[in-house]
PDB file of C-alpha atoms in Angstrom:
ATOM      1  CA  UNK Z   1      63.109 -72.117  26.944  1.00 73.00           C
ATOM      2  CA  UNK Z   2      59.623 -73.264  25.938  1.00 84.00           C
ATOM      3  CA  UNK Z   3      60.584 -76.917  26.321  1.00 86.00           C
ATOM      4  CA  UNK Z   4      61.781 -76.245  29.878  1.00 90.00           C
ATOM      5  CA  UNK Z   5      58.651 -74.449  31.033  1.00 92.00           C
ATOM      6  CA  UNK Z   6      55.956 -76.338  29.134  1.00 92.00           C
ATOM      7  CA  UNK Z   7      57.159 -79.807  28.106  1.00 90.00           C
ATOM      8  CA  UNK Z   8      57.077 -82.845  30.356  1.00 92.00           C
ATOM      9  CA  UNK Z   9      59.912 -84.750  28.674  1.00 92.00           C
ATOM     10  CA  UNK Z  10      63.624 -84.350  29.087  1.00 91.00           C
ATOM     11  CA  UNK Z  11      65.967 -83.462  31.913  1.00 93.00           C
ATOM     12  CA  UNK Z  12      66.768 -80.215  33.743  1.00 93.00           C
ATOM     13  CA  UNK Z  13      69.914 -79.443  35.714  1.00 94.00           C
ATOM     14  CA  UNK Z  14      69.922 -77.883  39.168  1.00 95.00           C
ATOM     15  CA  UNK Z  15      70.848 -74.504  37.710  1.00 96.00           C
ATOM     16  CA  UNK Z  16      67.984 -74.545  35.200  1.00 94.00           C
ATOM     17  CA  UNK Z  17      65.578 -75.723  37.895  1.00 96.00           C
ATOM     18  CA  UNK Z  18      66.433 -72.889  40.293  1.00 97.00           C
ATOM     19  CA  UNK Z  19      66.447 -70.237  37.556  1.00 96.00           C
ATOM     20  CA  UNK Z  20      63.036 -71.344  36.264  1.00 96.00           C
ATOM     21  CA  UNK Z  21      61.663 -71.648  39.796  1.00 96.00           C
ATOM     22  CA  UNK Z  22      62.860 -68.125  40.649  1.00 96.00           C
ATOM     23  CA  UNK Z  23      61.357 -66.727  37.444  1.00 95.00           C
ATOM     24  CA  UNK Z  24      57.985 -68.354  38.156  1.00 95.00           C
ATOM     25  CA  UNK Z  25      57.919 -67.184  41.782  1.00 94.00           C
ATOM     26  CA  UNK Z  26      58.736 -63.606  40.722  1.00 95.00           C
ATOM     27  CA  UNK Z  27      56.012 -63.675  38.077  1.00 92.00           C
ATOM     28  CA  UNK Z  28      53.462 -64.950  40.592  1.00 91.00           C
ATOM     29  CA  UNK Z  29      54.556 -62.354  43.148  1.00 90.00           C
ATOM     30  CA  UNK Z  30      54.107 -59.544  40.616  1.00 86.00           C
ATOM     31  CA  UNK Z  31      50.610 -60.729  39.682  1.00 86.00           C
ATOM     32  CA  UNK Z  32      49.517 -61.259  43.285  1.00 84.00           C
ATOM     33  CA  UNK Z  33      50.939 -57.856  44.234  1.00 81.00           C
ATOM     34  CA  UNK Z  34      48.862 -56.224  41.520  1.00 81.00           C
ATOM     35  CA  UNK Z  35      45.751 -58.132  42.587  1.00 79.00           C
ATOM     36  CA  UNK Z  36      46.097 -57.167  46.250  1.00 80.00           C
ATOM     37  CA  UNK Z  37      47.156 -53.618  45.421  1.00 77.00           C
ATOM     38  CA  UNK Z  38      43.663 -52.781  44.269  1.00 71.00           C
ATOM     39  CA  UNK Z  39      43.122 -49.514  42.425  1.00 69.00           C
ATOM     40  CA  UNK Z  40      46.457 -48.140  43.654  1.00 70.00           C
ATOM     41  CA  UNK Z  41      48.320 -50.836  41.689  1.00 65.00           C
ATOM     42  CA  UNK Z  42      49.425 -49.647  38.277  1.00 73.00           C
ATOM     43  CA  UNK Z  43      48.274 -52.711  36.354  1.00 76.00           C
ATOM     44  CA  UNK Z  44      45.387 -53.898  38.523  1.00 73.00           C
ATOM     45  CA  UNK Z  45      42.862 -54.109  35.656  1.00 76.00           C
ATOM     46  CA  UNK Z  46      45.184 -56.247  33.553  1.00 78.00           C
ATOM     47  CA  UNK Z  47      46.026 -58.423  36.560  1.00 78.00           C
ATOM     48  CA  UNK Z  48      42.329 -58.971  37.275  1.00 80.00           C
ATOM     49  CA  UNK Z  49      41.652 -60.226  33.764  1.00 84.00           C
ATOM     50  CA  UNK Z  50      44.723 -62.285  32.880  1.00 87.00           C
ATOM     51  CA  UNK Z  51      46.183 -62.838  36.360  1.00 85.00           C
ATOM     52  CA  UNK Z  52      44.364 -66.097  37.112  1.00 88.00           C
ATOM     53  CA  UNK Z  53      45.410 -67.517  33.731  1.00 92.00           C
ATOM     54  CA  UNK Z  54      49.025 -66.535  34.318  1.00 89.00           C
ATOM     55  CA  UNK Z  55      48.981 -68.117  37.768  1.00 90.00           C
ATOM     56  CA  UNK Z  56      47.581 -71.375  36.326  1.00 93.00           C
ATOM     57  CA  UNK Z  57      50.246 -71.304  33.605  1.00 94.00           C
ATOM     58  CA  UNK Z  58      52.998 -70.824  36.196  1.00 94.00           C
ATOM     59  CA  UNK Z  59      51.673 -73.723  38.269  1.00 94.00           C
ATOM     60  CA  UNK Z  60      51.815 -75.936  35.181  1.00 96.00           C
ATOM     61  CA  UNK Z  61      55.302 -74.633  34.326  1.00 96.00           C
ATOM     62  CA  UNK Z  62      56.493 -75.339  37.854  1.00 95.00           C
ATOM     63  CA  UNK Z  63      55.144 -78.871  37.502  1.00 96.00           C
ATOM     64  CA  UNK Z  64      56.912 -79.300  34.139  1.00 96.00           C
ATOM     65  CA  UNK Z  65      60.268 -78.058  35.465  1.00 96.00           C
ATOM     66  CA  UNK Z  66      59.985 -80.276  38.539  1.00 96.00           C
ATOM     67  CA  UNK Z  67      59.195 -83.325  36.389  1.00 96.00           C
ATOM     68  CA  UNK Z  68      62.294 -82.643  34.289  1.00 95.00           C
ATOM     69  CA  UNK Z  69      64.414 -82.181  37.407  1.00 95.00           C
ATOM     70  CA  UNK Z  70      63.157 -85.505  38.769  1.00 95.00           C
ATOM     71  CA  UNK Z  71      63.993 -87.098  35.419  1.00 94.00           C
ATOM     72  CA  UNK Z  72      67.555 -85.764  35.677  1.00 94.00           C
ATOM     73  CA  UNK Z  73      67.908 -87.432  39.058  1.00 94.00           C
ATOM     74  CA  UNK Z  74      66.468 -90.678  37.681  1.00 92.00           C
ATOM     75  CA  UNK Z  75      63.073 -90.584  39.389  1.00 94.00           C
ATOM     76  CA  UNK Z  76      59.626 -90.705  37.866  1.00 93.00           C
ATOM     77  CA  UNK Z  77      57.821 -87.418  37.348  1.00 92.00           C
ATOM     78  CA  UNK Z  78      54.913 -88.881  39.304  1.00 94.00           C
ATOM     79  CA  UNK Z  79      56.685 -87.788  42.497  1.00 94.00           C
ATOM     80  CA  UNK Z  80      55.964 -84.177  41.554  1.00 94.00           C
ATOM     81  CA  UNK Z  81      52.483 -84.519  43.070  1.00 94.00           C
ATOM     82  CA  UNK Z  82      54.240 -83.772  46.376  1.00 93.00           C
ATOM     83  CA  UNK Z  83      54.248 -80.130  45.211  1.00 92.00           C
ATOM     84  CA  UNK Z  84      50.537 -79.961  45.962  1.00 93.00           C
ATOM     85  CA  UNK Z  85      50.792 -81.132  49.592  1.00 95.00           C
ATOM     86  CA  UNK Z  86      51.060 -78.210  52.027  1.00 93.00           C
ATOM     87  CA  UNK Z  87      54.292 -78.022  54.060  1.00 93.00           C
ATOM     88  CA  UNK Z  88      55.682 -81.042  52.187  1.00 94.00           C
ATOM     89  CA  UNK Z  89      55.994 -78.857  49.088  1.00 93.00           C
ATOM     90  CA  UNK Z  90      58.657 -76.618  50.656  1.00 94.00           C
ATOM     91  CA  UNK Z  91      60.843 -79.541  51.714  1.00 95.00           C
ATOM     92  CA  UNK Z  92      60.223 -81.284  48.384  1.00 96.00           C
ATOM     93  CA  UNK Z  93      61.208 -78.196  46.360  1.00 94.00           C
ATOM     94  CA  UNK Z  94      64.497 -77.849  48.226  1.00 95.00           C
ATOM     95  CA  UNK Z  95      65.191 -81.602  48.073  1.00 96.00           C
ATOM     96  CA  UNK Z  96      64.633 -81.750  44.319  1.00 96.00           C
ATOM     97  CA  UNK Z  97      66.792 -78.667  43.839  1.00 95.00           C
ATOM     98  CA  UNK Z  98      69.832 -79.977  45.704  1.00 96.00           C
ATOM     99  CA  UNK Z  99      69.926 -83.581  44.510  1.00 94.00           C
ATOM    100  CA  UNK Z 100      72.772 -84.188  42.064  1.00 94.00           C
ATOM    101  CA  UNK Z 101      71.709 -85.283  38.601  1.00 92.00           C
ATOM    102  CA  UNK Z 102      72.612 -88.558  36.959  1.00 90.00           C
ATOM    103  CA  UNK Z 103      75.982 -88.391  35.237  1.00 88.00           C
ATOM    104  CA  UNK Z 104      75.536 -89.396  31.614  1.00 87.00           C
ATOM    105  CA  UNK Z 105      72.432 -90.783  29.958  1.00 89.00           C
ATOM    106  CA  UNK Z 106      69.535 -92.256  31.889  1.00 89.00           C
ATOM    107  CA  UNK Z 107      66.059 -93.543  31.002  1.00 90.00           C
ATOM    108  CA  UNK Z 108      64.745 -89.991  30.540  1.00 91.00           C
ATOM    109  CA  UNK Z 109      67.341 -88.552  28.179  1.00 88.00           C
ATOM    110  CA  UNK Z 110      70.974 -88.272  27.204  1.00 88.00           C
ATOM    111  CA  UNK Z 111      71.997 -85.074  28.978  1.00 88.00           C
ATOM    112  CA  UNK Z 112      70.380 -82.383  31.086  1.00 88.00           C
ATOM    113  CA  UNK Z 113      69.216 -79.074  29.595  1.00 87.00           C
ATOM    114  CA  UNK Z 114      68.800 -80.295  26.051  1.00 85.00           C
ATOM    115  CA  UNK Z 115      65.638 -80.477  24.011  1.00 83.00           C
ATOM    116  CA  UNK Z 116      64.471 -84.114  23.959  1.00 80.00           C
ATOM    117  CA  UNK Z 117      64.341 -85.850  20.601  1.00 73.00           C
TER     118      UNK Z 117
END
């Protein structure tokens, strides 16, 4: 799972993309909920110290998963910069998630969801 969330090489299927995306959104929601919960939140002190680092790590992981999904479709990972454009990012996330992957090998790897050589 480390290669999916932190590496920039390889290919990711639609299923892996949506599962990773859901995991990252839930993690961010839990951290932000603790940060906005203040003293009433059960883990607010922990969230204040490591929360920003976790959020940065999830942004990077989201970028890595999106790059791999674009590779599976046959596009360059450079297109993932659209994730940082407000409003465009929502449409881009859905578009990347519904595009069918390339059947068989392409320039970015042999098959989706396998650790690149």
